[in-house]
XYZ file of C-alpha atoms in Angstrom:
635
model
C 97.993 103.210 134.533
C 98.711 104.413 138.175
C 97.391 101.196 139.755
C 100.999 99.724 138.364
C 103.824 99.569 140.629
C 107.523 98.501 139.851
C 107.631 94.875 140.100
C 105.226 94.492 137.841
C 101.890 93.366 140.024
C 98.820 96.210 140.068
C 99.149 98.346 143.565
C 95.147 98.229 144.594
C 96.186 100.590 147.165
C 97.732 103.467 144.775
C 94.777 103.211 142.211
C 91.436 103.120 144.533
C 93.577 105.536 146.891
C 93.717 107.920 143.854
C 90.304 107.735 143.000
C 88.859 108.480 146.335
C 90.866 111.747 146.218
C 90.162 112.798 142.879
C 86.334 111.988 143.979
C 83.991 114.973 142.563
C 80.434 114.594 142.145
C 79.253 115.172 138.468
C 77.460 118.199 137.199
C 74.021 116.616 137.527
C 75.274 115.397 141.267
C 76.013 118.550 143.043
C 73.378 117.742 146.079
C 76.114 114.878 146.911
C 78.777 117.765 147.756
C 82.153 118.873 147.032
C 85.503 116.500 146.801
C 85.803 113.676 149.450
C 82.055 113.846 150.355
C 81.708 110.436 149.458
C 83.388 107.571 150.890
C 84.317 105.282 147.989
C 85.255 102.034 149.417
C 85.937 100.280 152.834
C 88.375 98.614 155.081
C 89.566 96.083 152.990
C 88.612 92.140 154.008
C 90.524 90.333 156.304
C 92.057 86.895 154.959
C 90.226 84.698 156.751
C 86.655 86.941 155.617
C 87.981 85.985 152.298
C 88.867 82.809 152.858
C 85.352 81.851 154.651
C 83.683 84.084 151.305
C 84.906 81.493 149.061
C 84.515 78.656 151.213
C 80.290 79.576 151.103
C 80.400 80.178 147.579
C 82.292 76.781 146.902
C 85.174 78.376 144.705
C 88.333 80.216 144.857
C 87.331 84.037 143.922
C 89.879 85.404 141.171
C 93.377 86.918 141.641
C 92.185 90.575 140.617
C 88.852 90.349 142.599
C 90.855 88.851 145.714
C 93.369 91.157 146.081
C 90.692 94.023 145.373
C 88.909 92.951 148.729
C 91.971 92.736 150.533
C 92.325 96.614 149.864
C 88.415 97.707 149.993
C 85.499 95.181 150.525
C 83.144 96.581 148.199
C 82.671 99.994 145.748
C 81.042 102.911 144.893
C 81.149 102.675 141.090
C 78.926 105.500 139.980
C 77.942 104.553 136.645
C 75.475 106.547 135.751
C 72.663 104.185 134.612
C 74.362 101.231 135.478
C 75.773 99.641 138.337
C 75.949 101.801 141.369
C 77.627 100.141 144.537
C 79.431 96.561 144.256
C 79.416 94.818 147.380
C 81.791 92.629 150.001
C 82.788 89.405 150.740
C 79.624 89.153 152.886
C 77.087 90.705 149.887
C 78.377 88.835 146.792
C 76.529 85.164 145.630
C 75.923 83.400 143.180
C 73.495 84.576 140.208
C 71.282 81.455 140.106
C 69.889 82.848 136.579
C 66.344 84.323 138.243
C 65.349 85.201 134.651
C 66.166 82.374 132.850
C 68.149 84.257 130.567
C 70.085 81.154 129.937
C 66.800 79.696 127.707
C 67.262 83.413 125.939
C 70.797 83.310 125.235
C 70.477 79.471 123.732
C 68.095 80.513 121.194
C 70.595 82.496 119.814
C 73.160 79.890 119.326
C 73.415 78.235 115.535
C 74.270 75.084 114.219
C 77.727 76.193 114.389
C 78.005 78.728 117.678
C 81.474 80.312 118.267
C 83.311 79.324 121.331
C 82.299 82.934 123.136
C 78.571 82.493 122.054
C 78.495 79.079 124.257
C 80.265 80.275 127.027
C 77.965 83.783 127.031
C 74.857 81.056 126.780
C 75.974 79.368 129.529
C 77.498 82.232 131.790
C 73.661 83.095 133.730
C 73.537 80.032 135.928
C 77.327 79.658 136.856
C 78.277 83.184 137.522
C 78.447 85.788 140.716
C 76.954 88.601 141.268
C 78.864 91.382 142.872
C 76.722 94.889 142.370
C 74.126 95.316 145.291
C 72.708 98.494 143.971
C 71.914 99.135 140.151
C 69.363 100.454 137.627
C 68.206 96.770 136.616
C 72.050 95.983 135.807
C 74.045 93.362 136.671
C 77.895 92.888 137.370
C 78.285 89.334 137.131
C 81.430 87.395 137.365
C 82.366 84.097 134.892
C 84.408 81.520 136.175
C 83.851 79.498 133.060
C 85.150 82.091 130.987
C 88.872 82.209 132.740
C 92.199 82.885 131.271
C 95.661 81.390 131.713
C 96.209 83.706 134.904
C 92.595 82.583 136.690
C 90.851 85.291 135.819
C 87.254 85.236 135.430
C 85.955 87.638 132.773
C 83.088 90.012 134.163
C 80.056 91.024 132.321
C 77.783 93.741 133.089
C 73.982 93.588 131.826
C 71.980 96.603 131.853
C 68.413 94.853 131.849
C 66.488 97.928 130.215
C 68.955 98.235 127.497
C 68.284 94.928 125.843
C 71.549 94.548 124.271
C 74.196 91.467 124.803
C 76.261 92.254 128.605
C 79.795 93.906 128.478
C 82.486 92.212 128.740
C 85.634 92.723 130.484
C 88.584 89.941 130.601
C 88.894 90.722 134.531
C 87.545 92.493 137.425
C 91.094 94.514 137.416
C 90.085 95.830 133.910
C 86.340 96.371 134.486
C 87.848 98.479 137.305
C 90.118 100.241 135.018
C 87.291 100.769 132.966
C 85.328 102.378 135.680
C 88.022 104.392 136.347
C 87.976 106.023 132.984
C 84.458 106.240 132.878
C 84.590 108.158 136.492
C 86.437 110.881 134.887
C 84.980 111.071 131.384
C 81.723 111.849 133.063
C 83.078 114.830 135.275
C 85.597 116.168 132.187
C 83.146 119.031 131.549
C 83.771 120.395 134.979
C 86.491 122.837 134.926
C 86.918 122.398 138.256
C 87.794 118.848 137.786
C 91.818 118.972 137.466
C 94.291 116.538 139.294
C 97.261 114.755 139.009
C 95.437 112.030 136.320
C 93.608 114.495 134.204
C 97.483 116.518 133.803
C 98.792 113.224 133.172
C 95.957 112.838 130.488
C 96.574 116.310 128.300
C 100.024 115.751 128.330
C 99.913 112.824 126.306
C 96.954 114.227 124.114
C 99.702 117.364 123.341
C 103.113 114.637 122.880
C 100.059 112.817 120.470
C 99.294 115.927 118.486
C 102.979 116.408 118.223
C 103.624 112.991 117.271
C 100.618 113.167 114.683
C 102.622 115.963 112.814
C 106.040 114.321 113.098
C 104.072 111.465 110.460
C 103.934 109.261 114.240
C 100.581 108.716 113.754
C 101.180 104.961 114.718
C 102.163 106.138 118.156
C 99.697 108.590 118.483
C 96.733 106.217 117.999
C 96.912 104.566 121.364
C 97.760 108.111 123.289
C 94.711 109.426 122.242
C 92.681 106.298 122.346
C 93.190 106.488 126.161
C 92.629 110.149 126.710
C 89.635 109.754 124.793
C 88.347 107.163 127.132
C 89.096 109.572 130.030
C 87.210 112.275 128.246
C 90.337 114.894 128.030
C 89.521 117.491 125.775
C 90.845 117.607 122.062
C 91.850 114.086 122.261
C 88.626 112.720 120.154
C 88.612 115.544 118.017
C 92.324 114.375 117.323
C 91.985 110.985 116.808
C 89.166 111.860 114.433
C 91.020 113.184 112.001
C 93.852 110.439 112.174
C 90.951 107.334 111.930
C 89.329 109.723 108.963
C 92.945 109.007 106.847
C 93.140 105.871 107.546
C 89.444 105.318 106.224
C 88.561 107.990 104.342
C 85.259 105.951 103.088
C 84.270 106.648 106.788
C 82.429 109.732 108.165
C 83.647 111.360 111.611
C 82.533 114.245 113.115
C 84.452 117.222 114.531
C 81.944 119.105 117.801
C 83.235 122.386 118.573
C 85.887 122.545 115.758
C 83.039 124.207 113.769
C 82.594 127.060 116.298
C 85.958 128.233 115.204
C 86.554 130.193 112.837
C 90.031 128.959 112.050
C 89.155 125.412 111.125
C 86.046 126.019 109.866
C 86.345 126.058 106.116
C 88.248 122.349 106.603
C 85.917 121.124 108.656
C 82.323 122.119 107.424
C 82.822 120.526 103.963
C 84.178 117.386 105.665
C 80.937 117.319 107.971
C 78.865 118.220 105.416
C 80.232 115.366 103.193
C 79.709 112.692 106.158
C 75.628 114.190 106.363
C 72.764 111.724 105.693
C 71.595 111.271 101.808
C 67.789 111.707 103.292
C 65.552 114.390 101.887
C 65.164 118.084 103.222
C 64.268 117.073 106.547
C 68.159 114.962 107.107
C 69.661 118.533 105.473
C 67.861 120.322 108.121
C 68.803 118.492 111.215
C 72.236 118.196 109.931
C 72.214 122.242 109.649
C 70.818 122.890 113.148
C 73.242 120.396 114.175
C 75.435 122.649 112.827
C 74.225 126.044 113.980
C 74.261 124.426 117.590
C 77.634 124.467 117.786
C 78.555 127.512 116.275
C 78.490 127.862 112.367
C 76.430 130.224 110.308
C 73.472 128.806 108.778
C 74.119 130.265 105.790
C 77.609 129.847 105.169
C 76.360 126.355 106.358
C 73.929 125.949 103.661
C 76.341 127.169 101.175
C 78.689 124.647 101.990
C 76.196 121.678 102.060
C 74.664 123.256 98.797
C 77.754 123.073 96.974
C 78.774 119.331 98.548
C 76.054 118.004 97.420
C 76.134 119.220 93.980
C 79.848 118.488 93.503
C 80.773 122.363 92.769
C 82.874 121.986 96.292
C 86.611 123.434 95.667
C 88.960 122.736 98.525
C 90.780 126.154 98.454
C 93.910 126.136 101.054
C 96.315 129.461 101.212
C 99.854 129.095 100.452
C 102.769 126.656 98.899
C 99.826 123.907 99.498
C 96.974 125.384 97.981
C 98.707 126.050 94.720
C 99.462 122.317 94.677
C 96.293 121.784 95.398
C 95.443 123.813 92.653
C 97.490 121.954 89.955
C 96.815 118.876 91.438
C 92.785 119.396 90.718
C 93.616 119.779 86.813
C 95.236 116.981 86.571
C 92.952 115.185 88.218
C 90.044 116.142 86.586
C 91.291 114.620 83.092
C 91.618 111.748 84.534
C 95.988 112.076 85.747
C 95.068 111.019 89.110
C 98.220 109.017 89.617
C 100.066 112.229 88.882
C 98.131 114.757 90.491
C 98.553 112.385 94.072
C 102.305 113.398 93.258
C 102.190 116.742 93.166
C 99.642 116.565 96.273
C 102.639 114.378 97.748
C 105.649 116.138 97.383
C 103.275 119.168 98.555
C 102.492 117.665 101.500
C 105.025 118.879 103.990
C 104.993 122.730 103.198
C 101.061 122.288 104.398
C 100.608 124.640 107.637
C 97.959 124.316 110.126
C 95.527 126.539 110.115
C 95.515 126.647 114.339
C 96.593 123.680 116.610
C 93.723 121.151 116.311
C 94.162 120.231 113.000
C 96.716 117.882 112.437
C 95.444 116.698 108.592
C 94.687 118.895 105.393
C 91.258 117.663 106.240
C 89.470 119.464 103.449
C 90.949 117.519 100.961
C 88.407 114.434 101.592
C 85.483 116.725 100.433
C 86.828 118.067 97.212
C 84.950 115.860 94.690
C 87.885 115.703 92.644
C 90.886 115.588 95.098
C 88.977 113.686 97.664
C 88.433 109.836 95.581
C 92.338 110.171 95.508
C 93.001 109.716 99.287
C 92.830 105.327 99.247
C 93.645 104.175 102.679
C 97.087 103.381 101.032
C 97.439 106.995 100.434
C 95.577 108.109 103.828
C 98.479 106.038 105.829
C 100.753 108.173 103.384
C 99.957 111.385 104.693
C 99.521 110.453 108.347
C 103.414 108.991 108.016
C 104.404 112.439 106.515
C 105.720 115.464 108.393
C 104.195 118.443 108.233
C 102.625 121.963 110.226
C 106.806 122.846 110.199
C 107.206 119.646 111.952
C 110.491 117.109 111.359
C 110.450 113.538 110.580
C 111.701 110.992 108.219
C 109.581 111.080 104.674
C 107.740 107.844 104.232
C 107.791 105.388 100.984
C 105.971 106.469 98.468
C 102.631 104.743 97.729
C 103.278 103.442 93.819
C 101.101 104.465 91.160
C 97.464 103.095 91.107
C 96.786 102.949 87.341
C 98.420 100.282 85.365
C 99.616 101.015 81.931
C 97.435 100.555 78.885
C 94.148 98.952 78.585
C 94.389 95.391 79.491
C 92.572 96.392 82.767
C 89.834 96.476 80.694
C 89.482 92.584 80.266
C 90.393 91.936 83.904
C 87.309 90.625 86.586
C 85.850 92.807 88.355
C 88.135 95.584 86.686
C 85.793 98.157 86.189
C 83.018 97.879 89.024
C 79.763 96.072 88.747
C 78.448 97.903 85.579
C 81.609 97.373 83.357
C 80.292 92.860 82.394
C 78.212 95.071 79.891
C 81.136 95.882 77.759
C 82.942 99.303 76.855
C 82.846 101.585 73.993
C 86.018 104.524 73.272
C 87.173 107.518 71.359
C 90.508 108.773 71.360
C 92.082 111.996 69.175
C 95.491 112.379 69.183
C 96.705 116.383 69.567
C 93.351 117.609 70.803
C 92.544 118.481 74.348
C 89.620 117.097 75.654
C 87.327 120.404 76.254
C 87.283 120.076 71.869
C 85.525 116.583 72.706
C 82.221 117.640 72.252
C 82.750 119.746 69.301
C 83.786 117.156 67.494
C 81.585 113.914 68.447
C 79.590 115.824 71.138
C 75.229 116.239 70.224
C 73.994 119.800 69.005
C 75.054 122.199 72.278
C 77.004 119.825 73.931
C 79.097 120.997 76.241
C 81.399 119.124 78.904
C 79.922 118.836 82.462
C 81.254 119.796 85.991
C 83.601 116.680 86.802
C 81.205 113.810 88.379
C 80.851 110.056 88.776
C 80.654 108.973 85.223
C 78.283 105.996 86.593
C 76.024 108.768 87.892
C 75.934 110.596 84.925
C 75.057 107.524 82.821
C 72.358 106.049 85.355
C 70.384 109.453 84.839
C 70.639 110.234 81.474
C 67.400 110.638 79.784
C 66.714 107.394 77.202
C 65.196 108.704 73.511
C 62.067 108.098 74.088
C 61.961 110.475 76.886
C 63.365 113.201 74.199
C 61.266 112.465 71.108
C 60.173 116.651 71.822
C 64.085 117.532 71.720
C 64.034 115.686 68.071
C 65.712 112.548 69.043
C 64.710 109.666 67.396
C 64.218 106.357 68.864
C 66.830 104.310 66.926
C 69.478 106.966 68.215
C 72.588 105.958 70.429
C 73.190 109.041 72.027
C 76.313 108.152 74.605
C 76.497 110.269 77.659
C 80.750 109.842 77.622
C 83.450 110.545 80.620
C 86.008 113.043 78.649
C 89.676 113.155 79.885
C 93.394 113.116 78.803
C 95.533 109.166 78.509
C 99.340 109.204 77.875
C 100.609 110.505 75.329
C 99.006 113.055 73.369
C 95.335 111.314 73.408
C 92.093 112.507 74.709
C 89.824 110.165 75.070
C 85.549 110.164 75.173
C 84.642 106.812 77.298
C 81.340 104.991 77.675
C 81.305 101.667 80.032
C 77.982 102.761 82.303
C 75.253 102.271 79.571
C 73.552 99.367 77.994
C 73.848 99.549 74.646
C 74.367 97.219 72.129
C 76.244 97.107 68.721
C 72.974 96.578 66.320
C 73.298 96.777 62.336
C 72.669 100.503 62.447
C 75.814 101.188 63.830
C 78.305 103.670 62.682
C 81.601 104.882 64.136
C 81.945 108.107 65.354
C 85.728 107.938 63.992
C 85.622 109.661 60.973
C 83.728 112.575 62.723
C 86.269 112.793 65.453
C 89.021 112.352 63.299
C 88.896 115.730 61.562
C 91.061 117.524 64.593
C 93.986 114.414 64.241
C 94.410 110.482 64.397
C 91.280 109.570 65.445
C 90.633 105.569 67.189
C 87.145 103.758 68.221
C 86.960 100.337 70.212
C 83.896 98.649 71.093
C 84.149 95.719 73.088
C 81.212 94.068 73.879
C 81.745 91.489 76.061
C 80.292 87.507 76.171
C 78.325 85.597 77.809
C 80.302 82.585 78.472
C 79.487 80.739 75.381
C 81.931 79.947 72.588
C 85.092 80.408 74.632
C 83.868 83.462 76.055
C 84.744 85.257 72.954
C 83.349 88.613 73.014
C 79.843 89.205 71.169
C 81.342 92.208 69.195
C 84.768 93.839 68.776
C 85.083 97.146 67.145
C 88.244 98.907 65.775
C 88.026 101.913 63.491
C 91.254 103.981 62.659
C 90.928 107.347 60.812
C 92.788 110.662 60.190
C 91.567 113.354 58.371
C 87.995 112.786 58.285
C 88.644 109.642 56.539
C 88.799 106.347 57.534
C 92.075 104.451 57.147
C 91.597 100.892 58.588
C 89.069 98.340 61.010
C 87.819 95.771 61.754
C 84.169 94.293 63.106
C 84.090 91.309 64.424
C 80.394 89.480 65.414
C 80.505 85.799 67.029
C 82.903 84.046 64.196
C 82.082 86.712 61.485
C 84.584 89.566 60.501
C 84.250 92.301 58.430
C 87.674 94.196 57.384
C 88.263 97.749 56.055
C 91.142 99.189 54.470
C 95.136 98.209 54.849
C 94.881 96.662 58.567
C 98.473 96.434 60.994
C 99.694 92.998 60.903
C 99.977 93.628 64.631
C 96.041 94.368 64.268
C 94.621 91.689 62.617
C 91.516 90.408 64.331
C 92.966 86.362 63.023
C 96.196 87.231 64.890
C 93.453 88.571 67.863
C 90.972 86.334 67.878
C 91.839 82.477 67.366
C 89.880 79.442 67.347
C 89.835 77.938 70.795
C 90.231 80.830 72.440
C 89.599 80.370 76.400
C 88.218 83.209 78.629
C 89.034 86.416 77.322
C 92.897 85.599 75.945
C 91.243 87.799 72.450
C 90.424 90.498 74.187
C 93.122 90.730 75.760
C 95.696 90.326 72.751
C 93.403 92.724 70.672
C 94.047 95.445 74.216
C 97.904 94.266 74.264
C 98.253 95.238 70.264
C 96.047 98.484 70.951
C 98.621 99.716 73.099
C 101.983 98.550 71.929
C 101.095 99.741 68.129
C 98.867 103.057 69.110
C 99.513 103.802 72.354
C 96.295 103.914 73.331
C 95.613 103.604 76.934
C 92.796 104.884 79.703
C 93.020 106.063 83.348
C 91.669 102.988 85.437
C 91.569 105.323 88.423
C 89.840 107.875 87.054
C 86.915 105.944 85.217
C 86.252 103.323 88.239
C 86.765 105.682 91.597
C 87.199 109.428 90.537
C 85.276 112.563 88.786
C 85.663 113.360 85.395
C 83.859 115.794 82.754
C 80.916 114.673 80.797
C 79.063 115.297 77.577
C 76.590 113.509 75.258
C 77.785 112.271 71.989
C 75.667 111.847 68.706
C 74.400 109.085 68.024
C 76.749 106.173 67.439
C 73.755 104.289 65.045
C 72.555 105.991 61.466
C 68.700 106.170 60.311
C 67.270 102.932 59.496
C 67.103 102.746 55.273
C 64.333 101.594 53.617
C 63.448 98.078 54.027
C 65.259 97.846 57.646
C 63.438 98.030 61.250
C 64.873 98.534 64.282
C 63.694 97.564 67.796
C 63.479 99.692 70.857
C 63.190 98.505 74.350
C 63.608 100.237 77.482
C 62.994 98.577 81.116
C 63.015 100.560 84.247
C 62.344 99.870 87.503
C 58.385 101.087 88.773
C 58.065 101.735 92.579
C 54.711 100.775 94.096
């Protein structure tokens, strides 16, 4: 800051001196004049007018404050709808609370109050009041909130606003503050250049630099201050760096959408971050849009095809072909490997002008964008790119675990998964053949989506009697995708179901195209050692089926020649605690199949979906079935 001066105390002098000469009115202030038309501060206070301040007000004023008078006995802060003038050491007095906000701010103290709650509570009757001309605000001086170096923190309430005062840890960096604020208000003058606002870009330009170099750490704070002083690009910047490192977060990019350059990274991104209201949020986002500069209809287009999930991130070049491969994998569920390719990619990624610092498309591809964790966001911040040198960062490791113990594990599969999961694999098939061989009459795999979502909305059977589905049908609506090794792999953990005495494996079925596997876990309810209800195993090849196992409570049924390694009495023992059989039975699934399932993929990311036939056969004669179906009625 340019108040500092080499041995280490802030030179009052330098910084007020430079702020009355870089004095312009703002854009709505133009009857006030040109530069230097108005007279900042005054002659600064005398000692002893110091001295005799504080001996009226009964106290010894702070370091900051005091020296501040010494240079200039009072201000003209100009800010806005604020706090206008602060005055001298003959203005200034004590609050006295005329308000009683004190009664206010004690109402909002709990049995437990934090230490700043109490001292905020208690701040209206001790403190001092330094503006003397305001819009009903108040700057108002603590000296029960004081830190090691006697400073009193300062708090300005803006009475219209009704919101809890600001707080500054000093008059010094209220001051500062101001400071900032003066020149973030006049930024949009382009008149308005001096030795501060040159000062300001430069750093906003060694930031962008930085920001390429994979220096994102130092870039944060460069921009962070240029921002506060309102430089231009600097927000815009720091956008797209605070977007990585959250990338649950929505930011938003002004007049980057007005050119043409960034504009197909940026409009998906925007319209990604738009409100999930009805037509009338789409239509304020899209004049919001329009306003500064983009097409309604390429606008539309782009929101259209956000919202549906048809959105393709397309970049030119070395990087777009990654992006490319890095999309199939990712849509069968490789999202581990397609974040490599997407990785080693990275640097050959070229700007598409100087502003953008961040293949910020990528967050709005519904299939690319799940990938980027804040893990992997910090990843490609710390990597260099736009033909820019730097050392490579350490790679993030690989999200998914191997095979399917995940399954059993707390919280493993979001909130949905306590239900239980049901699974087909076929070895040597791809999964587009999914749904020709399990898949319901016309079945055909979906664009990739949230498998959740896809669930959630399917229609039940009762609300497709007229498409001939019968009410004692299972129909699954299953997330489709490729596991290690040669599997594919048809999962359901989003629905309800249960196993009922109707039920009948799909494995046979999908084991006409190769080895064909079907687990159904569902899970307990805490009772008998929190063994699962129902575990399901079915092996076939062939179209016929070579070994399983059901197991209900402490029942088992067996079929054909089972594994050793896959015996449900080697899986499931007496005694059991938690969900060690589970577990075992997942352990043996994968060391003597190979069996395993993309946690990534089913829990955070997009994959293909289709509808399955029905997992339960016609009731015969002499058995009944039940059929319930609870939804949720809005008054």
């Amino acid at each position: 800051m340019s108040g500092d001066s080499s041995n280490g105390t802030f030179n009052w002098p330098d910084f007020l001196g430079r702020w009355q000469v870089e004095w312009m009115p703002r854009l709505d202030q133009e009857e006030d004049g040109g530069p230097g038309s108005v007279v900042l501060g005054r002659d600064g206070a005398g000692e002893a007018a110091i001295v005799a301040a504080e001996k009226r007000l009964g106290r010894r004023l702070p370091p900051s404050y005091r020296e501040f008078l010494a240079v200039s006995d009072g201000w003209y802060v100009d800010q806005m709808a604020g706090v206008y003038q602060l005055g001298g050491v003959a203005e200034i007095d004590w609050f006295g609370d005329p308000y009683d906000m004190t009664s206010a701010y004690e109402g909002f103290l709990d049995d437990d109050p934090s230490p700043e709650a109490v001292l905020l509570a208690g701040m209206w009757k001790r403190a001092l009041r330094l503006e003397t001309d305001s819009d009903a605000s108040y700057a108002l001086l603590d000296p029960g909130d004081r830190d090691g170096d006697g400073e009193w923190a300062l708090y300005v309430y803006k009475g219209w606003g009704g919101e809890f005062p600001d707080r500054y840890p000093s008059f010094r960096a209220y001051m500062e503050a101001m400071y900032r604020h003066f020149h973030d208000t006049r930024a949009e003058r382009s008149d308005f250049v001096n030795a501060t606002t040159r000062e300001q870009d430069a750093r906003v330009e060694r930031a962008r630099l930085l920001a390429l170099r994979g220096r994102y750490e130092e870039a944060v704070p460069l921009l962070e201050e240029a921002s506060e002083f309102g430089r231009p690009h600097s927000a815009v910047l720091l956008s797209q760096i605070r977007h990585f490192l959250t990338p649950s977060r929505s930011e938003g990019y002004g007049s980057l959408v007005a050119d043409a350059r960034y504009l197909p990274e940026v409009l998906p991104v925007e319209a990604a971050g738009a409100g999930q209201g009805g037509p009338g949020g789409n239509d304020y986002w899209l004049g919001m849009m329009v306003a500064r500069g983009a097409g309604r209809e390429a606008a539309e287009a782009v929101l259209a095809a956000v919202r549906d999930g048809t959105y393709r991130y397309a970049p030119a070049g070395a990087w777009g072909r990654a992006v490319g491969e890095a999309r199939e994998a990712a849509r069968w569920g490789a999202c581990d490997a397609a974040w490599r390719v997407l990785r080693d990619a990275l640097p050959r990624w070229e700007q598409p002008g100087p502003l953008l610092v961040v293949p910020l498309g990528l967050l709005a591809d519904p299939v690319l964008g799940p990938l980027v964790t804040p893990e992997r966001g910090r990843e490609v911040l710390a990597t260099p790119r736009g033909g820019q040198a730097g050392p490579v960062p350490e790679a993030v490791p690989d999200l998914d675990p191997p095979g399917l113990a995940w399954l059993a594990e707390p919280g493993g599969f979001r909130g949905s998964f306590g239900g239980g999961y049901r699974c087909v694999w076929v070895e040597g098939v791809g999964p587009e053949r999914l749904p020709e061989l399990i898949g319901e009459e016309g079945a055909v795999l979906s664009d990739p989506l949230r498998p959740y979502d896809a669930a959630r909305l399917a229609r039940r059977p009762h609300e497709r009697e007229d498409e001939g589905v019968e009410l004692w049908e299972d129909r699954a609506v299953v997330a489709a995708g490729r596991a290690e090794g040669a599997w594919a792999f048809a999962f359901d953990g989003y629905g309800l179901h249960r196993m009922s005495h109707l039920f009948r494996s799909p494995v046979t079925d999908a084991s006409s195209a190769g080895r064909a596997v079907v687990v159904w876990c569902e899970q307990g309810d805490g009772t008998a050692g929190d063994r699962p209800d129902a575990f399901h195993l079915s092996v076939a090849e062939g179209g016929v089926e070579l070994y399983g196992f059901t197991l209900r409570g402490e029942d088992v049924e067996r079929s054909g020649a089972l594994p050793e390694a896959l015996d449900p009495d080697r899986l499931f023992r007496p005694g059991d605690s938690g969900k060690e059989g589970q577990l075992r039975a997942l352990h043996a699934l994968h060391g003597e199949l190979g069996l395993s399932l993309p946690r990534f993929a089913l829990t955070r990311g997009r994959l293909a979906t289709f509808t399955t036939r029905s997992w339960t056969r016609a009731p015969r004669e002499g058995e009944g079935f039940a059929y319930l179906y609870f939804g949720r009625m809005r008054r």
